[in-house]
PDB file of C-alpha atoms in Angstrom:
ATOM      1  CA  MET A1390      15.820 -64.519  16.342  1.00 44.00           C
ATOM      2  CA  ASN A1391      17.185 -61.656  18.399  1.00 43.00           C
ATOM      3  CA  GLN A1392      19.578 -60.650  15.630  1.00 42.00           C
ATOM      4  CA  PRO A1393      16.866 -59.882  12.999  1.00 42.00           C
ATOM      5  CA  SER A1394      14.699 -58.122  15.543  1.00 41.00           C
ATOM      6  CA  ASP A1395      17.628 -55.875  16.457  1.00 43.00           C
ATOM      7  CA  ALA A1396      18.134 -55.088  12.805  1.00 40.00           C
ATOM      8  CA  LEU A1397      14.452 -54.276  12.349  1.00 41.00           C
ATOM      9  CA  SER A1398      14.463 -52.080  15.427  1.00 43.00           C
ATOM     10  CA  THR A1399      17.255 -49.919  14.011  1.00 43.00           C
ATOM     11  CA  THR A1400      15.826 -49.401  10.512  1.00 43.00           C
ATOM     12  CA  PRO A1401      13.301 -46.692  11.436  1.00 44.00           C
ATOM     13  CA  VAL A1402      16.124 -44.586  12.832  1.00 44.00           C
ATOM     14  CA  GLU A1403      17.522 -43.773   9.353  1.00 43.00           C
ATOM     15  CA  PRO A1404      14.487 -41.965   7.875  1.00 45.00           C
ATOM     16  CA  ALA A1405      13.926 -40.015  11.102  1.00 45.00           C
ATOM     17  CA  THR A1406      16.273 -37.158  10.103  1.00 45.00           C
ATOM     18  CA  PRO A1407      15.028 -36.068   6.603  1.00 47.00           C
ATOM     19  CA  PRO A1408      11.386 -35.034   7.475  1.00 49.00           C
ATOM     20  CA  PRO A1409      12.236 -31.420   8.510  1.00 48.00           C
ATOM     21  CA  ALA A1410      12.922 -30.530   4.840  1.00 47.00           C
ATOM     22  CA  PRO A1411       9.228 -30.386   3.757  1.00 49.00           C
ATOM     23  CA  ASP A1412       8.543 -27.928   6.563  1.00 48.00           C
ATOM     24  CA  ALA A1413      10.798 -25.275   4.999  1.00 46.00           C
ATOM     25  CA  PRO A1414       8.328 -24.168   2.263  1.00 53.00           C
ATOM     26  CA  LEU A1415       5.572 -24.083   4.868  1.00 51.00           C
ATOM     27  CA  ASP A1416       7.739 -21.863   7.067  1.00 61.00           C
ATOM     28  CA  ARG A1417       8.375 -19.517   4.139  1.00 66.00           C
ATOM     29  CA  ARG A1418       4.643 -19.312   3.435  1.00 69.00           C
ATOM     30  CA  TRP A1419       4.015 -18.349   7.038  1.00 79.00           C
ATOM     31  CA  VAL A1420       6.675 -15.648   6.779  1.00 80.00           C
ATOM     32  CA  ALA A1421       4.871 -14.316   3.689  1.00 77.00           C
ATOM     33  CA  VAL A1422       1.572 -14.307   5.597  1.00 80.00           C
ATOM     34  CA  VAL A1423       3.217 -12.348   8.413  1.00 86.00           C
ATOM     35  CA  ALA A1424       4.601  -9.920   5.825  1.00 84.00           C
ATOM     36  CA  VAL A1425       1.077  -9.378   4.456  1.00 83.00           C
ATOM     37  CA  ALA A1426      -0.266  -8.770   7.962  1.00 86.00           C
ATOM     38  CA  VAL A1427       2.466  -6.214   8.672  1.00 90.00           C
ATOM     39  CA  THR A1428       1.718  -4.427   5.403  1.00 88.00           C
ATOM     40  CA  VAL A1429      -2.034  -4.259   5.961  1.00 85.00           C
ATOM     41  CA  LEU A1430      -1.732  -3.068   9.572  1.00 92.00           C
ATOM     42  CA  ALA A1431       0.903  -0.480   8.648  1.00 93.00           C
ATOM     43  CA  TRP A1432      -1.125   0.922   5.758  1.00 90.00           C
ATOM     44  CA  ALA A1433      -4.288   1.029   7.885  1.00 90.00           C
ATOM     45  CA  SER A1434      -2.446   2.843  10.666  1.00 94.00           C
ATOM     46  CA  ALA A1435      -1.157   5.431   8.190  1.00 94.00           C
ATOM     47  CA  PHE A1436      -4.642   6.895   7.705  1.00 94.00           C
ATOM     48  CA  VAL A1437      -4.986   7.326  11.480  1.00 94.00           C
ATOM     49  CA  VAL A1438      -1.510   8.777  12.058  1.00 95.00           C
ATOM     50  CA  ILE A1439      -1.954  11.280   9.204  1.00 95.00           C
ATOM     51  CA  ARG A1440      -5.011  12.650  11.019  1.00 92.00           C
ATOM     52  CA  VAL A1441      -2.825  13.307  14.076  1.00 91.00           C
ATOM     53  CA  ALA A1442       0.152  14.757  12.207  1.00 94.00           C
ATOM     54  CA  ALA A1443      -2.041  16.909   9.942  1.00 91.00           C
ATOM     55  CA  GLN A1444      -3.091  18.965  12.972  1.00 89.00           C
ATOM     56  CA  ALA A1445       0.406  20.466  13.122  1.00 93.00           C
ATOM     57  CA  TYR A1446       1.784  19.924   9.604  1.00 95.00           C
ATOM     58  CA  GLY A1447       0.519  21.117   6.252  1.00 94.00           C
ATOM     59  CA  PRO A1448       0.055  18.555   3.451  1.00 95.00           C
ATOM     60  CA  GLY A1449       3.277  19.501   1.666  1.00 95.00           C
ATOM     61  CA  PRO A1450       5.619  19.590   4.693  1.00 96.00           C
ATOM     62  CA  LEU A1451       4.071  16.409   6.096  1.00 96.00           C
ATOM     63  CA  THR A1452       4.716  14.588   2.832  1.00 96.00           C
ATOM     64  CA  ALA A1453       8.240  16.005   2.552  1.00 96.00           C
ATOM     65  CA  GLY A1454       9.112  14.853   6.081  1.00 96.00           C
ATOM     66  CA  ARG A1455       7.558  11.437   5.538  1.00 95.00           C
ATOM     67  CA  LEU A1456       9.412  10.822   2.286  1.00 96.00           C
ATOM     68  CA  LEU A1457      12.756  12.053   3.627  1.00 96.00           C
ATOM     69  CA  VAL A1458      12.519   9.555   6.485  1.00 96.00           C
ATOM     70  CA  GLY A1459      11.449   6.875   4.006  1.00 96.00           C
ATOM     71  CA  VAL A1460      14.422   7.595   1.731  1.00 96.00           C
ATOM     72  CA  LEU A1461      16.860   7.229   4.638  1.00 96.00           C
ATOM     73  CA  ALA A1462      15.310   3.935   5.773  1.00 95.00           C
ATOM     74  CA  LEU A1463      15.018   2.477   2.271  1.00 95.00           C
ATOM     75  CA  GLY A1464      18.515   3.666   1.347  1.00 94.00           C
ATOM     76  CA  ALA A1465      19.902   1.814   4.345  1.00 94.00           C
ATOM     77  CA  GLY A1466      18.043  -1.287   3.196  1.00 91.00           C
ATOM     78  CA  VAL A1467      19.496  -1.025  -0.316  1.00 93.00           C
ATOM     79  CA  LEU A1468      23.026  -0.695   1.116  1.00 94.00           C
ATOM     80  CA  VAL A1469      22.532  -3.763   3.291  1.00 92.00           C
ATOM     81  CA  SER A1470      21.070  -5.832   0.443  1.00 88.00           C
ATOM     82  CA  ARG A1471      23.869  -4.807  -1.968  1.00 87.00           C
ATOM     83  CA  ARG A1472      21.548  -5.472  -4.906  1.00 88.00           C
ATOM     84  CA  TRP A1473      21.485  -2.826  -7.633  1.00 91.00           C
ATOM     85  CA  VAL A1474      20.543  -3.044 -11.305  1.00 92.00           C
ATOM     86  CA  ALA A1475      21.127  -0.061 -13.601  1.00 93.00           C
ATOM     87  CA  PRO A1476      17.733   1.098 -14.959  1.00 95.00           C
ATOM     88  CA  THR A1477      17.251   1.687 -18.689  1.00 94.00           C
ATOM     89  CA  ARG A1478      15.906   4.978 -20.056  1.00 94.00           C
ATOM     90  CA  ARG A1479      12.399   3.537 -20.266  1.00 94.00           C
ATOM     91  CA  GLU A1480      12.640   2.259 -16.698  1.00 94.00           C
ATOM     92  CA  TRP A1481      13.829   5.649 -15.493  1.00 96.00           C
ATOM     93  CA  ALA A1482      10.825   7.287 -17.178  1.00 96.00           C
ATOM     94  CA  LEU A1483       8.459   4.846 -15.450  1.00 94.00           C
ATOM     95  CA  LEU A1484      10.244   5.345 -12.119  1.00 95.00           C
ATOM     96  CA  VAL A1485       9.824   9.104 -12.419  1.00 96.00           C
ATOM     97  CA  LEU A1486       6.122   8.688 -13.208  1.00 95.00           C
ATOM     98  CA  CYS A1487       5.699   6.329 -10.241  1.00 93.00           C
ATOM     99  CA  GLY A1488       7.618   8.604  -7.878  1.00 95.00           C
ATOM    100  CA  VAL A1489       5.791  11.778  -8.890  1.00 96.00           C
ATOM    101  CA  ALA A1490       2.312  10.200  -8.959  1.00 94.00           C
ATOM    102  CA  TRP A1491       2.335   7.607  -6.154  1.00 90.00           C
ATOM    103  CA  PHE A1492       4.873   9.010  -3.698  1.00 93.00           C
ATOM    104  CA  GLY A1493       4.482  12.708  -4.429  1.00 94.00           C
ATOM    105  CA  ILE A1494       0.975  13.732  -5.515  1.00 96.00           C
ATOM    106  CA  TYR A1495      -0.740  10.783  -3.784  1.00 94.00           C
ATOM    107  CA  ASN A1496       0.725  11.579  -0.357  1.00 94.00           C
ATOM    108  CA  VAL A1497       0.083  15.317  -0.633  1.00 96.00           C
ATOM    109  CA  ALA A1498      -3.525  14.712  -1.714  1.00 95.00           C
ATOM    110  CA  LEU A1499      -4.015  12.173   1.077  1.00 94.00           C
ATOM    111  CA  ALA A1500      -2.641  14.464   3.774  1.00 94.00           C
ATOM    112  CA  TRP A1501      -4.701  17.367   2.423  1.00 94.00           C
ATOM    113  CA  ALA A1502      -7.877  15.277   2.310  1.00 92.00           C
ATOM    114  CA  GLU A1503      -7.482  14.093   5.893  1.00 90.00           C
ATOM    115  CA  GLN A1504      -7.570  17.647   7.155  1.00 89.00           C
ATOM    116  CA  THR A1505     -11.334  17.510   6.635  1.00 84.00           C
ATOM    117  CA  VAL A1506     -12.242  13.858   6.018  1.00 85.00           C
ATOM    118  CA  ASP A1507     -11.993  11.214   8.746  1.00 83.00           C
ATOM    119  CA  ALA A1508      -9.500   8.376   8.409  1.00 86.00           C
ATOM    120  CA  GLY A1509     -12.073   5.629   7.800  1.00 81.00           C
ATOM    121  CA  THR A1510     -13.865   7.457   4.988  1.00 81.00           C
ATOM    122  CA  THR A1511     -10.543   8.308   3.362  1.00 86.00           C
ATOM    123  CA  ALA A1512      -9.429   4.667   3.455  1.00 84.00           C
ATOM    124  CA  MET A1513     -12.690   3.512   1.854  1.00 80.00           C
ATOM    125  CA  LEU A1514     -12.444   6.037  -0.983  1.00 82.00           C
ATOM    126  CA  VAL A1515      -8.768   5.409  -1.717  1.00 85.00           C
ATOM    127  CA  ASN A1516      -9.496   1.691  -2.014  1.00 78.00           C
ATOM    128  CA  ILE A1517     -11.313   2.219  -5.303  1.00 76.00           C
ATOM    129  CA  GLY A1518      -7.743   2.225  -6.652  1.00 76.00           C
ATOM    130  CA  PRO A1519      -7.853  -1.431  -7.867  1.00 71.00           C
ATOM    131  CA  ILE A1520     -10.804  -0.602 -10.149  1.00 71.00           C
ATOM    132  CA  LEU A1521      -8.956   2.392 -11.586  1.00 77.00           C
ATOM    133  CA  ILE A1522      -5.901   0.221 -12.184  1.00 74.00           C
ATOM    134  CA  ALA A1523      -8.028  -2.248 -14.153  1.00 71.00           C
ATOM    135  CA  LEU A1524      -9.716   0.547 -16.133  1.00 75.00           C
ATOM    136  CA  PHE A1525      -6.395   2.203 -16.979  1.00 78.00           C
ATOM    137  CA  ALA A1526      -4.944  -1.171 -17.956  1.00 71.00           C
ATOM    138  CA  GLY A1527      -7.863  -1.696 -20.341  1.00 73.00           C
ATOM    139  CA  LEU A1528      -7.472   1.782 -21.797  1.00 74.00           C
ATOM    140  CA  LEU A1529      -3.676   2.053 -22.002  1.00 72.00           C
ATOM    141  CA  LEU A1530      -2.460  -1.550 -22.128  1.00 64.00           C
ATOM    142  CA  GLY A1531      -5.165  -3.001 -24.359  1.00 66.00           C
ATOM    143  CA  GLU A1532      -6.436  -5.424 -21.710  1.00 62.00           C
ATOM    144  CA  GLY A1533     -10.053  -4.678 -22.570  1.00 69.00           C
ATOM    145  CA  PHE A1534     -13.109  -3.948 -20.432  1.00 71.00           C
ATOM    146  CA  PRO A1535     -14.722  -7.172 -19.151  1.00 76.00           C
ATOM    147  CA  ARG A1536     -18.407  -6.972 -18.233  1.00 78.00           C
ATOM    148  CA  TRP A1537     -17.792  -7.412 -14.496  1.00 76.00           C
ATOM    149  CA  LEU A1538     -15.168  -4.672 -14.552  1.00 71.00           C
ATOM    150  CA  VAL A1539     -17.679  -2.201 -15.982  1.00 76.00           C
ATOM    151  CA  ILE A1540     -20.380  -3.320 -13.520  1.00 82.00           C
ATOM    152  CA  GLY A1541     -17.973  -3.063 -10.580  1.00 75.00           C
ATOM    153  CA  ALA A1542     -16.804   0.371 -11.677  1.00 73.00           C
ATOM    154  CA  LEU A1543     -20.391   1.653 -11.847  1.00 79.00           C
ATOM    155  CA  VAL A1544     -21.221   0.206  -8.413  1.00 81.00           C
ATOM    156  CA  ALA A1545     -18.059   1.711  -6.899  1.00 74.00           C
ATOM    157  CA  PHE A1546     -18.873   5.077  -8.490  1.00 74.00           C
ATOM    158  CA  GLY A1547     -22.317   4.946  -6.868  1.00 78.00           C
ATOM    159  CA  GLY A1548     -20.649   4.249  -3.516  1.00 76.00           C
ATOM    160  CA  ALA A1549     -18.312   7.213  -3.976  1.00 72.00           C
ATOM    161  CA  VAL A1550     -21.322   9.436  -4.677  1.00 72.00           C
ATOM    162  CA  LEU A1551     -22.923   8.268  -1.412  1.00 75.00           C
ATOM    163  CA  VAL A1552     -19.729   9.027   0.504  1.00 71.00           C
ATOM    164  CA  GLY A1553     -19.560  12.451  -1.123  1.00 66.00           C
ATOM    165  CA  ALA A1554     -23.164  13.189  -0.169  1.00 69.00           C
ATOM    166  CA  ALA A1555     -22.572  12.069   3.421  1.00 68.00           C
ATOM    167  CA  THR A1556     -19.383  14.059   3.947  1.00 60.00           C
ATOM    168  CA  ALA A1557     -20.737  17.150   2.191  1.00 57.00           C
ATOM    169  CA  ASP A1558     -23.503  17.343   4.796  1.00 54.00           C
ATOM    170  CA  ALA A1559     -21.179  16.656   7.734  1.00 55.00           C
ATOM    171  CA  GLU A1560     -19.772  19.538   9.767  1.00 52.00           C
ATOM    172  CA  SER A1561     -16.212  18.168   9.823  1.00 50.00           C
ATOM    173  CA  ALA A1562     -15.813  17.278   6.154  1.00 53.00           C
ATOM    174  CA  ASP A1563     -16.304  18.844   2.730  1.00 70.00           C
ATOM    175  CA  LEU A1564     -16.597  17.829  -0.883  1.00 76.00           C
ATOM    176  CA  LEU A1565     -13.054  19.006  -1.633  1.00 84.00           C
ATOM    177  CA  GLY A1566     -11.733  16.371   0.772  1.00 85.00           C
ATOM    178  CA  VAL A1567     -13.668  13.653  -1.066  1.00 83.00           C
ATOM    179  CA  LEU A1568     -12.320  14.844  -4.421  1.00 88.00           C
ATOM    180  CA  LEU A1569      -8.790  14.782  -2.998  1.00 92.00           C
ATOM    181  CA  CYS A1570      -9.355  11.165  -1.898  1.00 90.00           C
ATOM    182  CA  VAL A1571     -10.383  10.306  -5.457  1.00 89.00           C
ATOM    183  CA  LEU A1572      -7.276  12.108  -6.759  1.00 94.00           C
ATOM    184  CA  ALA A1573      -5.185   9.999  -4.371  1.00 93.00           C
ATOM    185  CA  ALA A1574      -6.826   6.841  -5.733  1.00 89.00           C
ATOM    186  CA  VAL A1575      -6.113   7.927  -9.331  1.00 91.00           C
ATOM    187  CA  THR A1576      -2.440   8.694  -8.668  1.00 92.00           C
ATOM    188  CA  TYR A1577      -2.126   5.430  -6.727  1.00 87.00           C
ATOM    189  CA  ALA A1578      -3.404   3.557  -9.794  1.00 85.00           C
ATOM    190  CA  ILE A1579      -1.018   5.430 -12.103  1.00 89.00           C
ATOM    191  CA  GLY A1580       1.883   4.645  -9.782  1.00 87.00           C
ATOM    192  CA  VAL A1581       1.100   0.936  -9.689  1.00 81.00           C
ATOM    193  CA  LEU A1582       0.818   0.718 -13.486  1.00 83.00           C
ATOM    194  CA  ALA A1583       4.136   2.534 -13.869  1.00 87.00           C
ATOM    195  CA  GLN A1584       5.832   0.370 -11.248  1.00 83.00           C
ATOM    196  CA  LYS A1585       4.661  -3.007 -12.554  1.00 78.00           C
ATOM    197  CA  PRO A1586       6.861  -3.207 -15.709  1.00 84.00           C
ATOM    198  CA  VAL A1587       9.926  -1.991 -13.789  1.00 88.00           C
ATOM    199  CA  LEU A1588       9.619  -4.750 -11.191  1.00 82.00           C
ATOM    200  CA  ARG A1589      10.130  -7.390 -13.883  1.00 84.00           C
ATOM    201  CA  ARG A1590      13.853  -6.642 -13.953  1.00 89.00           C
ATOM    202  CA  LEU A1591      14.780  -4.387 -11.031  1.00 90.00           C
ATOM    203  CA  PRO A1592      14.779  -5.463  -7.352  1.00 89.00           C
ATOM    204  CA  GLY A1593      11.657  -4.370  -5.486  1.00 84.00           C
ATOM    205  CA  LEU A1594      13.608  -2.598  -2.734  1.00 89.00           C
ATOM    206  CA  GLN A1595      15.581  -0.595  -5.302  1.00 92.00           C
ATOM    207  CA  VAL A1596      12.398   0.390  -7.160  1.00 90.00           C
ATOM    208  CA  THR A1597      10.723   1.544  -3.942  1.00 90.00           C
ATOM    209  CA  PHE A1598      13.823   3.499  -2.880  1.00 94.00           C
ATOM    210  CA  LEU A1599      14.149   5.295  -6.227  1.00 95.00           C
ATOM    211  CA  ALA A1600      10.435   6.114  -6.446  1.00 94.00           C
ATOM    212  CA  CYS A1601      10.470   7.416  -2.863  1.00 95.00           C
ATOM    213  CA  ALA A1602      13.579   9.499  -3.587  1.00 96.00           C
ATOM    214  CA  ILE A1603      11.954  10.992  -6.698  1.00 97.00           C
ATOM    215  CA  GLY A1604       8.851  11.838  -4.669  1.00 96.00           C
ATOM    216  CA  ALA A1605      11.043  13.445  -2.008  1.00 96.00           C
ATOM    217  CA  VAL A1606      12.794  15.586  -4.635  1.00 96.00           C
ATOM    218  CA  CYS A1607       9.387  16.804  -5.833  1.00 95.00           C
ATOM    219  CA  CYS A1608       8.594  17.865  -2.267  1.00 95.00           C
ATOM    220  CA  LEU A1609      11.860  19.769  -1.684  1.00 95.00           C
ATOM    221  CA  PRO A1610      10.107  23.155  -2.147  1.00 95.00           C
ATOM    222  CA  PHE A1611       8.222  22.377   1.078  1.00 96.00           C
ATOM    223  CA  THR A1612      11.475  21.962   3.065  1.00 94.00           C
ATOM    224  CA  PRO A1613      11.612  25.523   4.517  1.00 95.00           C
ATOM    225  CA  GLN A1614       8.025  25.182   5.724  1.00 96.00           C
ATOM    226  CA  LEU A1615       8.847  21.729   7.103  1.00 96.00           C
ATOM    227  CA  VAL A1616      11.741  23.122   9.144  1.00 95.00           C
ATOM    228  CA  ALA A1617       9.517  25.874  10.555  1.00 95.00           C
ATOM    229  CA  GLU A1618       6.727  23.450  11.437  1.00 95.00           C
ATOM    230  CA  VAL A1619       9.109  20.962  13.072  1.00 94.00           C
ATOM    231  CA  ALA A1620      10.218  23.741  15.434  1.00 93.00           C
ATOM    232  CA  ALA A1621       6.621  24.588  16.379  1.00 92.00           C
ATOM    233  CA  ALA A1622       4.912  21.174  16.213  1.00 92.00           C
ATOM    234  CA  PRO A1623       4.245  19.044  19.306  1.00 94.00           C
ATOM    235  CA  ALA A1624       6.398  15.957  19.747  1.00 93.00           C
ATOM    236  CA  ALA A1625       3.483  13.599  19.026  1.00 92.00           C
ATOM    237  CA  ALA A1626       2.882  15.117  15.584  1.00 93.00           C
ATOM    238  CA  THR A1627       6.577  14.968  14.676  1.00 95.00           C
ATOM    239  CA  ALA A1628       6.776  11.383  15.889  1.00 95.00           C
ATOM    240  CA  GLY A1629       3.823  10.680  13.611  1.00 95.00           C
ATOM    241  CA  VAL A1630       5.702  12.037  10.591  1.00 96.00           C
ATOM    242  CA  VAL A1631       8.729   9.865  11.431  1.00 96.00           C
ATOM    243  CA  TYR A1632       6.448   6.847  11.875  1.00 96.00           C
ATOM    244  CA  LEU A1633       4.806   7.457   8.496  1.00 96.00           C
ATOM    245  CA  GLY A1634       8.176   7.465   6.786  1.00 95.00           C
ATOM    246  CA  ALA A1635       9.655   4.491   8.622  1.00 95.00           C
ATOM    247  CA  VAL A1636       6.685   2.108   8.862  1.00 95.00           C
ATOM    248  CA  PRO A1637       3.891   2.632   6.249  1.00 94.00           C
ATOM    249  CA  THR A1638       6.402   3.879   3.642  1.00 92.00           C
ATOM    250  CA  ALA A1639       9.698   1.990   4.133  1.00 92.00           C
ATOM    251  CA  LEU A1640       8.717  -1.143   6.069  1.00 92.00           C
ATOM    252  CA  ALA A1641       5.272  -1.782   4.550  1.00 90.00           C
ATOM    253  CA  PHE A1642       6.417  -1.416   0.950  1.00 81.00           C
ATOM    254  CA  SER A1643       9.294  -3.797   1.672  1.00 80.00           C
ATOM    255  CA  THR A1644       7.068  -6.444   3.281  1.00 83.00           C
ATOM    256  CA  TRP A1645       4.594  -6.045   0.409  1.00 76.00           C
ATOM    257  CA  ALA A1646       7.356  -6.716  -2.127  1.00 70.00           C
ATOM    258  CA  TYR A1647       8.478  -9.762  -0.122  1.00 74.00           C
ATOM    259  CA  ALA A1648       4.947 -11.190  -0.077  1.00 75.00           C
ATOM    260  CA  LEU A1649       4.343 -10.365  -3.746  1.00 65.00           C
ATOM    261  CA  ALA A1650       7.386 -12.406  -4.714  1.00 62.00           C
ATOM    262  CA  ARG A1651       5.954 -15.464  -2.936  1.00 66.00           C
ATOM    263  CA  MET A1652       2.169 -15.206  -3.383  1.00 61.00           C
ATOM    264  CA  ASP A1653      -0.315 -14.837  -6.238  1.00 53.00           C
ATOM    265  CA  ALA A1654      -0.693 -11.143  -7.069  1.00 51.00           C
ATOM    266  CA  GLY A1655      -4.485 -11.342  -7.441  1.00 51.00           C
ATOM    267  CA  ARG A1656      -5.028 -12.969  -4.071  1.00 56.00           C
ATOM    268  CA  LEU A1657      -2.550 -10.618  -2.436  1.00 60.00           C
ATOM    269  CA  GLY A1658      -4.354  -7.611  -3.875  1.00 59.00           C
ATOM    270  CA  VAL A1659      -7.598  -8.705  -2.234  1.00 58.00           C
ATOM    271  CA  THR A1660      -5.978  -8.301   1.190  1.00 65.00           C
ATOM    272  CA  THR A1661      -6.050  -4.512   0.788  1.00 70.00           C
ATOM    273  CA  TYR A1662      -9.849  -4.682   1.116  1.00 71.00           C
ATOM    274  CA  VAL A1663      -9.457  -5.216   4.861  1.00 76.00           C
ATOM    275  CA  VAL A1664      -7.559  -1.925   5.255  1.00 81.00           C
ATOM    276  CA  PRO A1665     -10.690   0.297   5.561  1.00 81.00           C
ATOM    277  CA  PRO A1666     -12.376  -1.807   8.309  1.00 82.00           C
ATOM    278  CA  ILE A1667      -9.124  -1.907  10.290  1.00 83.00           C
ATOM    279  CA  THR A1668      -8.706   1.837   9.801  1.00 86.00           C
ATOM    280  CA  ILE A1669     -12.237   2.510  11.061  1.00 83.00           C
ATOM    281  CA  VAL A1670     -11.607   0.431  14.203  1.00 84.00           C
ATOM    282  CA  MET A1671      -8.250   2.116  14.841  1.00 89.00           C
ATOM    283  CA  SER A1672      -9.762   5.545  14.275  1.00 87.00           C
ATOM    284  CA  ALA A1673     -12.635   4.825  16.669  1.00 85.00           C
ATOM    285  CA  VAL A1674     -10.340   3.518  19.400  1.00 86.00           C
ATOM    286  CA  LEU A1675      -7.465   6.002  19.083  1.00 87.00           C
ATOM    287  CA  LEU A1676      -9.178   9.153  17.805  1.00 87.00           C
ATOM    288  CA  GLY A1677     -12.804   8.657  18.815  1.00 86.00           C
ATOM    289  CA  GLU A1678     -13.836   9.211  15.180  1.00 82.00           C
ATOM    290  CA  LEU A1679     -16.457   7.336  13.230  1.00 77.00           C
ATOM    291  CA  PRO A1680     -17.528   8.061   9.639  1.00 77.00           C
ATOM    292  CA  PRO A1681     -21.136   9.164   9.053  1.00 76.00           C
ATOM    293  CA  VAL A1682     -23.505   6.214   8.625  1.00 80.00           C
ATOM    294  CA  LEU A1683     -24.183   7.088   4.990  1.00 77.00           C
ATOM    295  CA  ALA A1684     -20.418   7.281   4.376  1.00 74.00           C
ATOM    296  CA  VAL A1685     -19.998   3.771   5.805  1.00 78.00           C
ATOM    297  CA  VAL A1686     -22.775   2.523   3.521  1.00 83.00           C
ATOM    298  CA  GLY A1687     -21.127   4.248   0.559  1.00 77.00           C
ATOM    299  CA  GLY A1688     -17.747   2.785   1.503  1.00 75.00           C
ATOM    300  CA  VAL A1689     -19.186  -0.706   1.669  1.00 81.00           C
ATOM    301  CA  VAL A1690     -20.769  -0.182  -1.757  1.00 81.00           C
ATOM    302  CA  CYS A1691     -17.349   0.937  -3.074  1.00 74.00           C
ATOM    303  CA  LEU A1692     -15.707  -2.230  -1.768  1.00 74.00           C
ATOM    304  CA  VAL A1693     -18.503  -4.378  -3.203  1.00 81.00           C
ATOM    305  CA  GLY A1694     -17.877  -2.708  -6.555  1.00 76.00           C
ATOM    306  CA  VAL A1695     -14.165  -3.499  -6.264  1.00 69.00           C
ATOM    307  CA  GLY A1696     -15.014  -7.119  -5.496  1.00 73.00           C
ATOM    308  CA  LEU A1697     -17.399  -7.377  -8.475  1.00 76.00           C
ATOM    309  CA  SER A1698     -14.752  -5.928 -10.781  1.00 68.00           C
ATOM    310  CA  ARG A1699     -12.447  -8.860  -9.982  1.00 64.00           C
ATOM    311  CA  ARG A1700     -14.970 -11.503 -11.041  1.00 68.00           C
ATOM    312  CA  ARG A1701     -14.240 -13.544 -14.159  1.00 62.00           C
TER     313      ARG A1701
END
């Protein structure tokens, strides 16, 4: 009787080694979640850091410095990855459009806007971008205009009007800043639509590097002013420019691409809705700034409109 019992006692030992395999996909999902968290926190912090750097740097030089740092960091990443696919003529055209719109005009408009508009209000206005992407896709790509998209767009427009009214009456903000935020949202939407087809064939890191490099080339005319302002700017402002290039530009776009490759795009896009609340908290703690109450209400209405536009 002892012989069979010994045999039975050893049988469970065999299957004890394979179980770790199912944990691997779970581990990868957690890495993707961490990548999303890094992206959201980095992008939220960008609005706050721009407010600090904009005190010593003009919109053009700030963007030029940010993109130059981003190009160096992303270029190093491309060299390490050793992945490169030659773009076609059509892909080059889309890359140029993405680089000029999203990395060039967007960043200049954002830095210009934050000279007069607080970080939280700026973040809320820029986050109407997903609605603009959907509207442009319906207009240019033939994807149509679903009822909830139109309703959401109208609600978000009403929220933007409230924000504009609030900031126009505030002492520290003006209507031009609000319009620049809207311009940033428009160029963000154009950049995303131009980038999307290119990502089907080219590696995400390569696409981000090329778009950032194209944006940096557009900002080269600001280089003499950048050199002069670096010499006169306080260390904190210059450190802010370096941070903007290394973290919200290079790191955050890379972690976003990593998460996008492993998560549903629609669900991932919803995570950007938490950027404005995080920005408002960061701005309150680090800068002592809070948006006007009416601007907060308008920002919430904007985000509600974005949420309604995603209904099916």
